[in-house]
PDB file of C-alpha atoms and ligand atoms in Angstrom:
ATOM      1  CA  MET W   1       0.032   0.161  -0.190  1.00  0.00           C
ATOM      2  CA  LYS W   2       1.448   3.442  -0.614  1.00  0.00           C
ATOM      3  CA  PRO W   3       2.180   6.028   2.164  1.00  0.00           C
ATOM      4  CA  ILE W   4      -0.496   8.544   2.756  1.00  0.00           C
ATOM      5  CA  ARG W   5       0.971  11.656   1.371  1.00  0.00           C
ATOM      6  CA  THR W   6       0.181  15.060   3.228  1.00  0.00           C
ATOM      7  CA  ARG W   7       1.414  18.489   2.656  1.00  0.00           C
ATOM      8  CA  PRO W   8       3.441  20.117   5.268  1.00  0.00           C
ATOM      9  CA  ALA W   9       1.852  21.534   8.171  1.00  0.00           C
ATOM     10  CA  ARG W  10       1.132  25.242   8.043  1.00  0.00           C
ATOM     11  CA  ALA W  11      -0.108  27.848  10.631  1.00  0.00           C
ATOM     12  CA  THR W  12      -3.766  27.650  11.071  1.00  0.00           C
ATOM     13  CA  ALA W  13      -4.032  31.126  12.355  1.00  0.00           C
ATOM     14  CA  GLY W  14      -6.635  33.053  10.566  1.00  0.00           C
ATOM     15  CA  MET W  15      -7.982  29.968   8.308  1.00  0.00           C
ATOM     16  CA  THR W  16     -11.527  29.452   7.378  1.00  0.00           C
ATOM     17  CA  ILE W  17     -13.455  26.231   8.790  1.00  0.00           C
ATOM     18  CA  VAL W  18     -13.398  25.110   4.828  1.00  0.00           C
ATOM     19  CA  GLU W  19      -9.814  25.845   4.423  1.00  0.00           C
ATOM     20  CA  THR W  20      -9.021  23.353   7.533  1.00  0.00           C
ATOM     21  CA  VAL W  21      -9.357  20.137   5.174  1.00  0.00           C
ATOM     22  CA  LEU W  22      -5.850  19.784   4.030  1.00  0.00           C
ATOM     23  CA  GLY W  23      -4.140  17.388   1.696  1.00  0.00           C
ATOM     24  CA  LEU W  24      -7.129  15.287   0.351  1.00  0.00           C
ATOM     25  CA  THR W  25      -5.185  12.434  -1.162  1.00  0.00           C
ATOM     26  CA  LEU W  26      -6.748  10.025  -3.322  1.00  0.00           C
ATOM     27  CA  PHE W  27      -5.536   6.606  -4.738  1.00  0.00           C
ATOM     28  CA  VAL W  28      -7.210   3.572  -5.622  1.00  0.00           C
ATOM     29  CA  ILE W  29      -5.976   0.091  -4.796  1.00  0.00           C
ATOM     30  CA  MET W  30      -6.499  -2.133  -8.065  1.00  0.00           C
ATOM     31  CA  SER W  31      -7.831  -5.909  -7.320  1.00  0.00           C
ATOM     32  CA  GLY W  32      -7.407  -8.758  -9.853  1.00  0.00           C
ATOM     33  CA  ALA W  33     -10.591 -10.262 -10.393  1.00  0.00           C
ATOM     34  CA  ALA W  34     -11.774  -8.122 -13.568  1.00  0.00           C
ATOM     35  CA  ILE W  35      -8.046  -8.034 -15.134  1.00  0.00           C
ATOM     36  CA  VAL W  36      -7.978 -11.479 -15.005  1.00  0.00           C
ATOM     37  CA  ALA W  37     -11.500 -11.519 -17.088  1.00  0.00           C
ATOM     38  CA  ALA W  38      -9.941  -9.059 -19.629  1.00  0.00           C
ATOM     39  CA  SER W  39      -6.841 -10.786 -20.231  1.00  0.00           C
ATOM     40  CA  ARG W  40      -8.953 -14.214 -21.270  1.00  0.00           C
ATOM     41  CA  GLY W  41     -10.509 -12.062 -23.674  1.00  0.00           C
ATOM     42  CA  VAL W  42     -13.775 -12.800 -22.147  1.00  0.00           C
ATOM     43  CA  GLY W  43     -15.669  -9.483 -22.490  1.00  0.00           C
ATOM     44  CA  ALA W  44     -12.836  -7.306 -22.331  1.00  0.00           C
ATOM     45  CA  PHE W  45     -14.666  -4.187 -23.233  1.00  0.00           C
ATOM     46  CA  ARG W  46     -17.618  -4.953 -20.735  1.00  0.00           C
ATOM     47  CA  ALA W  47     -14.866  -5.399 -17.905  1.00  0.00           C
ATOM     48  CA  THR W  48     -13.269  -2.151 -18.920  1.00  0.00           C
ATOM     49  CA  SER W  49     -16.506  -0.396 -18.925  1.00  0.00           C
ATOM     50  CA  LEU W  50     -17.427  -1.846 -15.686  1.00  0.00           C
ATOM     51  CA  ASN W  51     -14.427  -1.403 -13.744  1.00  0.00           C
ATOM     52  CA  MET W  52     -14.781   2.715 -14.723  1.00  0.00           C
ATOM     53  CA  SER W  53     -18.206   2.576 -13.642  1.00  0.00           C
ATOM     54  CA  VAL W  54     -17.502   0.818 -10.302  1.00  0.00           C
ATOM     55  CA  GLU W  55     -14.448   3.282  -9.831  1.00  0.00           C
ATOM     56  CA  GLY W  56     -16.710   6.287 -10.538  1.00  0.00           C
ATOM     57  CA  ARG W  57     -19.246   5.421  -8.025  1.00  0.00           C
ATOM     58  CA  LEU W  58     -16.686   4.636  -5.574  1.00  0.00           C
ATOM     59  CA  GLN W  59     -14.863   8.061  -6.033  1.00  0.00           C
ATOM     60  CA  ARG W  60     -17.935  10.181  -6.076  1.00  0.00           C
ATOM     61  CA  ALA W  61     -18.952   8.591  -2.741  1.00  0.00           C
ATOM     62  CA  MET W  62     -15.915   9.195  -1.087  1.00  0.00           C
ATOM     63  CA  GLN W  63     -15.698  12.463  -2.072  1.00  0.00           C
ATOM     64  CA  ARG W  64     -19.124  13.249  -0.894  1.00  0.00           C
ATOM     65  CA  ALA W  65     -18.298  11.536   2.281  1.00  0.00           C
ATOM     66  CA  THR W  66     -15.525  13.384   3.059  1.00  0.00           C
ATOM     67  CA  SER W  67     -16.796  16.826   2.104  1.00  0.00           C
ATOM     68  CA  GLU W  68     -19.383  16.180   4.671  1.00  0.00           C
ATOM     69  CA  LEU W  69     -16.704  16.860   7.107  1.00  0.00           C
ATOM     70  CA  LEU W  70     -15.221  20.309   5.805  1.00  0.00           C
ATOM     71  CA  ALA W  71     -17.413  22.216   7.945  1.00  0.00           C
ATOM     72  CA  SER W  72     -17.189  20.135  10.833  1.00  0.00           C
ATOM     73  CA  SER W  73     -14.432  19.812  13.822  1.00  0.00           C
ATOM     74  CA  ARG W  74     -12.808  16.934  15.619  1.00  0.00           C
ATOM     75  CA  ASP W  75     -14.444  18.103  18.689  1.00  0.00           C
ATOM     76  CA  VAL W  76     -18.026  17.468  17.401  1.00  0.00           C
ATOM     77  CA  ILE W  77     -17.122  14.203  15.465  1.00  0.00           C
ATOM     78  CA  THR W  78     -17.976  10.863  17.313  1.00  0.00           C
ATOM     79  CA  PRO W  79     -16.826   8.331  18.329  1.00  0.00           C
ATOM     80  CA  ILE W  80     -14.368  10.208  20.353  1.00  0.00           C
ATOM     81  CA  VAL W  81     -11.642   7.317  20.156  1.00  0.00           C
ATOM     82  CA  LEU W  82     -10.958   6.814  16.224  1.00  0.00           C
ATOM     83  CA  ASP W  83      -7.429   5.770  16.572  1.00  0.00           C
ATOM     84  CA  ASP W  84      -7.798   2.297  18.275  1.00  0.00           C
ATOM     85  CA  ASP W  85      -7.363  -0.943  16.431  1.00  0.00           C
ATOM     86  CA  ALA W  86     -10.801  -0.837  14.773  1.00  0.00           C
ATOM     87  CA  GLY W  87     -11.724   3.042  13.902  1.00  0.00           C
ATOM     88  CA  SER W  88     -15.725   2.967  12.959  1.00  0.00           C
ATOM     89  CA  SER W  89     -18.097   2.640  10.583  1.00  0.00           C
ATOM     90  CA  ASP W  90     -20.718   4.749  12.169  1.00  0.00           C
ATOM     91  CA  LEU W  91     -19.779   8.743  12.550  1.00  0.00           C
ATOM     92  CA  THR W  92     -21.751  11.205  13.783  1.00  0.00           C
ATOM     93  CA  PHE W  93     -20.824  14.805  13.314  1.00  0.00           C
ATOM     94  CA  GLN W  94     -22.056  18.421  13.322  1.00  0.00           C
ATOM     95  CA  CYS W  95     -21.168  21.350  10.791  1.00  0.00           C
ATOM     96  CA  ALA W  96     -20.692  24.981  11.759  1.00  0.00           C
ATOM     97  CA  ILE W  97     -23.803  27.131  10.377  1.00  0.00           C
ATOM     98  CA  ASP W  98     -22.784  30.433  12.008  1.00  0.00           C
ATOM     99  CA  TYR W  99     -20.218  32.308  14.036  1.00  0.00           C
ATOM    100  CA  GLN W 100     -21.680  34.493  16.922  1.00  0.00           C
ATOM    101  CA  ALA W 101     -20.156  35.862  20.106  1.00  0.00           C
ATOM    102  CA  ASP W 102     -16.684  34.592  19.153  1.00  0.00           C
ATOM    103  CA  ALA W 103     -17.947  30.871  19.291  1.00  0.00           C
ATOM    104  CA  ILE W 104     -18.959  28.382  16.290  1.00  0.00           C
ATOM    105  CA  VAL W 105     -23.092  27.942  16.236  1.00  0.00           C
ATOM    106  CA  TRP W 106     -23.171  24.114  15.420  1.00  0.00           C
ATOM    107  CA  GLY W 107     -26.061  22.525  13.064  1.00  0.00           C
ATOM    108  CA  PRO W 108     -27.933  19.563  13.843  1.00  0.00           C
ATOM    109  CA  VAL W 109     -26.227  16.166  14.042  1.00  0.00           C
ATOM    110  CA  SER W 110     -25.409  14.249  10.877  1.00  0.00           C
ATOM    111  CA  ARG W 111     -24.614  10.707  10.716  1.00  0.00           C
ATOM    112  CA  LEU W 112     -22.318   8.697   8.179  1.00  0.00           C
ATOM    113  CA  VAL W 113     -23.245   5.089   8.418  1.00  0.00           C
ATOM    114  CA  LEU W 114     -22.630   1.559   6.797  1.00  0.00           C
ATOM    115  CA  GLU W 115     -26.021  -0.118   6.825  1.00  0.00           C
ATOM    116  CA  TYR W 116     -26.774  -3.818   5.156  1.00  0.00           C
ATOM    117  CA  ASP W 117     -28.132  -2.710   1.571  1.00  0.00           C
ATOM    118  CA  THR W 118     -31.895  -2.878   0.420  1.00  0.00           C
ATOM    119  CA  GLY W 119     -33.317  -6.262   0.925  1.00  0.00           C
ATOM    120  CA  GLU W 120     -30.114  -7.949   2.740  1.00  0.00           C
ATOM    121  CA  ILE W 121     -29.719  -8.940   6.051  1.00  0.00           C
ATOM    122  CA  ASN W 122     -26.510 -10.154   7.832  1.00  0.00           C
ATOM    123  CA  ASP W 123     -26.976 -13.851   7.332  1.00  0.00           C
ATOM    124  CA  GLY W 124     -24.135 -14.998   4.850  1.00  0.00           C
ATOM    125  CA  LEU W 125     -26.551 -15.270   1.879  1.00  0.00           C
ATOM    126  CA  ASP W 126     -27.623 -13.115  -1.040  1.00  0.00           C
ATOM    127  CA  ASN W 127     -31.260 -12.101   0.165  1.00  0.00           C
ATOM    128  CA  ASN W 128     -31.804  -9.612  -2.674  1.00  0.00           C
ATOM    129  CA  GLY W 129     -30.406 -11.734  -5.606  1.00  0.00           C
ATOM    130  CA  ASP W 130     -27.984  -9.360  -6.961  1.00  0.00           C
ATOM    131  CA  GLY W 131     -25.039 -11.894  -6.583  1.00  0.00           C
ATOM    132  CA  LEU W 132     -23.264 -10.096  -3.843  1.00  0.00           C
ATOM    133  CA  ILE W 133     -23.611 -11.339   0.141  1.00  0.00           C
ATOM    134  CA  ASP W 134     -24.372  -9.262   2.689  1.00  0.00           C
ATOM    135  CA  GLU W 135     -23.390  -5.936   0.796  1.00  0.00           C
ATOM    136  CA  CYS W 136     -24.019  -2.703   2.617  1.00  0.00           C
ATOM    137  CA  ALA W 137     -24.925   0.684   1.835  1.00  0.00           C
ATOM    138  CA  LEU W 138     -23.170   3.875   2.931  1.00  0.00           C
ATOM    139  CA  VAL W 139     -25.925   6.298   4.137  1.00  0.00           C
ATOM    140  CA  LEU W 140     -25.616   9.832   5.077  1.00  0.00           C
ATOM    141  CA  ILE W 141     -28.505  10.889   7.666  1.00  0.00           C
ATOM    142  CA  ARG W 142     -28.853  14.513   8.113  1.00  0.00           C
ATOM    143  CA  ASP W 143     -30.867  15.411  11.287  1.00  0.00           C
ATOM    144  CA  ASP W 144     -29.977  12.058  12.854  1.00  0.00           C
ATOM    145  CA  GLY W 145     -32.988  11.295  15.058  1.00  0.00           C
ATOM    146  CA  GLY W 146     -34.545  14.771  14.736  1.00  0.00           C
ATOM    147  CA  PRO W 147     -37.650  16.240  13.624  1.00  0.00           C
ATOM    148  CA  ASN W 148     -36.141  16.895  10.113  1.00  0.00           C
ATOM    149  CA  GLU W 149     -34.371  13.783   9.623  1.00  0.00           C
ATOM    150  CA  LYS W 150     -33.451  12.821   6.084  1.00  0.00           C
ATOM    151  CA  ARG W 151     -31.918   9.745   4.755  1.00  0.00           C
ATOM    152  CA  VAL W 152     -29.402   9.837   1.644  1.00  0.00           C
ATOM    153  CA  VAL W 153     -27.889   6.600   0.163  1.00  0.00           C
ATOM    154  CA  LEU W 154     -24.525   7.848  -1.183  1.00  0.00           C
ATOM    155  CA  CYS W 155     -23.287   4.157  -2.478  1.00  0.00           C
ATOM    156  CA  HIS W 156     -25.023   0.842  -2.756  1.00  0.00           C
ATOM    157  CA  ASN W 157     -22.787  -2.466  -3.075  1.00  0.00           C
ATOM    158  CA  VAL W 158     -20.255  -1.374  -0.413  1.00  0.00           C
ATOM    159  CA  ARG W 159     -18.685  -4.651   0.896  1.00  0.00           C
ATOM    160  CA  GLU W 160     -19.417  -5.640   4.316  1.00  0.00           C
ATOM    161  CA  PHE W 161     -15.896  -6.039   5.096  1.00  0.00           C
ATOM    162  CA  ALA W 162     -12.950  -4.328   3.527  1.00  0.00           C
ATOM    163  CA  GLU W 163     -11.068  -5.967   0.722  1.00  0.00           C
ATOM    164  CA  GLY W 164      -8.999  -8.383   2.056  1.00  0.00           C
ATOM    165  CA  GLU W 165     -10.265  -8.396   5.304  1.00  0.00           C
ATOM    166  CA  GLU W 166     -12.375 -10.645   7.279  1.00  0.00           C
ATOM    167  CA  GLU W 167     -13.965 -10.881  10.763  1.00  0.00           C
ATOM    168  CA  ASN W 168     -11.172 -12.465  12.950  1.00  0.00           C
ATOM    169  CA  ASN W 169      -9.422 -10.125  15.517  1.00  0.00           C
ATOM    170  CA  ALA W 170      -6.690  -9.547  13.247  1.00  0.00           C
ATOM    171  CA  ASP W 171      -5.428  -7.055  10.434  1.00  0.00           C
ATOM    172  CA  ASP W 172      -5.817  -9.219   7.640  1.00  0.00           C
ATOM    173  CA  ASN W 173      -4.703  -6.778   4.744  1.00  0.00           C
ATOM    174  CA  GLY W 174      -2.062  -4.966   6.542  1.00  0.00           C
ATOM    175  CA  ASN W 175      -3.461  -1.504   6.932  1.00  0.00           C
ATOM    176  CA  GLY W 176      -3.493  -1.117  10.753  1.00  0.00           C
ATOM    177  CA  VAL W 177      -7.090  -1.761  11.123  1.00  0.00           C
ATOM    178  CA  GLU W 178      -8.531  -4.722  12.356  1.00  0.00           C
ATOM    179  CA  ASP W 179     -11.853  -6.287  10.822  1.00  0.00           C
ATOM    180  CA  GLU W 180     -12.459  -2.958   9.202  1.00  0.00           C
ATOM    181  CA  ARG W 181     -15.981  -2.789   7.466  1.00  0.00           C
ATOM    182  CA  GLY W 182     -16.252  -1.858   3.977  1.00  0.00           C
ATOM    183  CA  PHE W 183     -16.540   1.548   4.952  1.00  0.00           C
ATOM    184  CA  ASN W 184     -14.284   2.692   8.004  1.00  0.00           C
ATOM    185  CA  VAL W 185     -12.820   5.764   9.283  1.00  0.00           C
ATOM    186  CA  HIS W 186      -9.628   5.622  11.291  1.00  0.00           C
ATOM    187  CA  GLU W 187      -7.579   8.321  12.853  1.00  0.00           C
ATOM    188  CA  GLU W 188      -3.931   8.126  12.010  1.00  0.00           C
ATOM    189  CA  GLY W 189      -1.263  10.851  13.105  1.00  0.00           C
ATOM    190  CA  GLY W 190      -3.858  13.534  13.629  1.00  0.00           C
ATOM    191  CA  LEU W 191      -5.685  12.727   9.895  1.00  0.00           C
ATOM    192  CA  LEU W 192      -9.167  10.943   9.481  1.00  0.00           C
ATOM    193  CA  VAL W 193      -8.246   8.017   7.143  1.00  0.00           C
ATOM    194  CA  PHE W 194     -11.639   7.238   5.014  1.00  0.00           C
ATOM    195  CA  ARG W 195     -11.414   3.494   3.531  1.00  0.00           C
ATOM    196  CA  MET W 196     -14.164   2.266   1.042  1.00  0.00           C
ATOM    197  CA  THR W 197     -14.462  -0.956  -0.668  1.00  0.00           C
ATOM    198  CA  VAL W 198     -16.997  -1.569  -3.200  1.00  0.00           C
ATOM    199  CA  GLU W 199     -18.060  -4.693  -5.329  1.00  0.00           C
ATOM    200  CA  GLU W 200     -20.183  -5.394  -8.429  1.00  0.00           C
ATOM    201  CA  GLN W 201     -21.121  -8.927  -9.692  1.00  0.00           C
ATOM    202  CA  ASP W 202     -21.503  -9.281 -13.459  1.00  0.00           C
ATOM    203  CA  ALA W 203     -22.344 -12.925 -15.098  1.00  0.00           C
ATOM    204  CA  GLU W 204     -19.879 -12.285 -17.632  1.00  0.00           C
ATOM    205  CA  VAL W 205     -16.915 -10.504 -16.131  1.00  0.00           C
ATOM    206  CA  GLY W 206     -17.168 -11.853 -12.358  1.00  0.00           C
ATOM    207  CA  THR W 207     -16.671  -9.947  -9.440  1.00  0.00           C
ATOM    208  CA  ILE W 208     -15.162  -6.475  -9.580  1.00  0.00           C
ATOM    209  CA  VAL W 209     -13.715  -5.312  -6.020  1.00  0.00           C
ATOM    210  CA  ARG W 210     -12.470  -1.437  -5.952  1.00  0.00           C
ATOM    211  CA  SER W 211     -11.053   0.077  -3.003  1.00  0.00           C
ATOM    212  CA  LEU W 212     -10.111   3.774  -2.114  1.00  0.00           C
ATOM    213  CA  GLN W 213      -8.468   5.471   0.801  1.00  0.00           C
ATOM    214  CA  THR W 214      -8.542   9.353   1.537  1.00  0.00           C
ATOM    215  CA  ALA W 215      -6.845  11.116   4.251  1.00  0.00           C
ATOM    216  CA  VAL W 216      -8.758  14.153   5.705  1.00  0.00           C
ATOM    217  CA  ARG W 217      -7.279  16.929   8.340  1.00  0.00           C
ATOM    218  CA  VAL W 218     -10.820  18.272   9.994  1.00  0.00           C
ATOM    219  CA  ARG W 219     -10.428  21.274  12.256  1.00  0.00           C
ATOM    220  CA  ASN W 220      -9.686  20.681  15.877  1.00  0.00           C
TER     221      ASN W 220
HETATM  222 CA1  LIG K   1     -27.068  -9.233  -2.043  1.00  0.00          CA
HETATM  223 CA1  LIG K   2     -27.577 -11.621   3.634  1.00  0.00          CA
HETATM  224 CA1  LIG K   3      -7.008  -4.249   8.096  1.00  0.00          CA
HETATM  225 CA1  LIG K   4      -9.716  -9.431  10.045  1.00  0.00          CA
END
């Protein structure tokens, strides 16, 4: 895995809230399933097309998820502890909506959470018949639990566990996080590291798996 590249630290005095997200870094970790299909000449065009589609979906969802934290602060993000072995696939946060009397006014609580996808339950079976087992959806909930609660699915077909990871209390894929889900946020060296894995099943191409990692620095 490539190291996370960050820009050198700079003074924070006078920065706006939006400016406090520094050094967004994106890279895609490729998996082999679709490449095998293409090299055999089996639906090479379809494999390429599906790969691009899955990668695009993954990048848009990741961009959306990280941008939600642009106007937030580490102090109003839970869980409080994110630098343990596991990180989290369920974050709540608030965004700044005003600045009064030298203090930030925080808006209602939002939540980014990984849930089982539509028609899917956690039973080791493909309940909704899309060829994927126990797949999940990344959901953004605005005003979580409040009167104006609104749910938006940012991405379907997120894997239950990250690429190369299974539930065994060990870090199988060697990224420093144990048993991380297909969407996981882990705090590393003052950065929030977002990791996401999506998959797609195609009768001709097989299973396509794509993972993406992004590091975000939020205001303290
Ligand atoms: Ca399924
Ligand atoms: Ca299931
Ligand atoms: Ca891991
Ligand atoms: Ca594991």
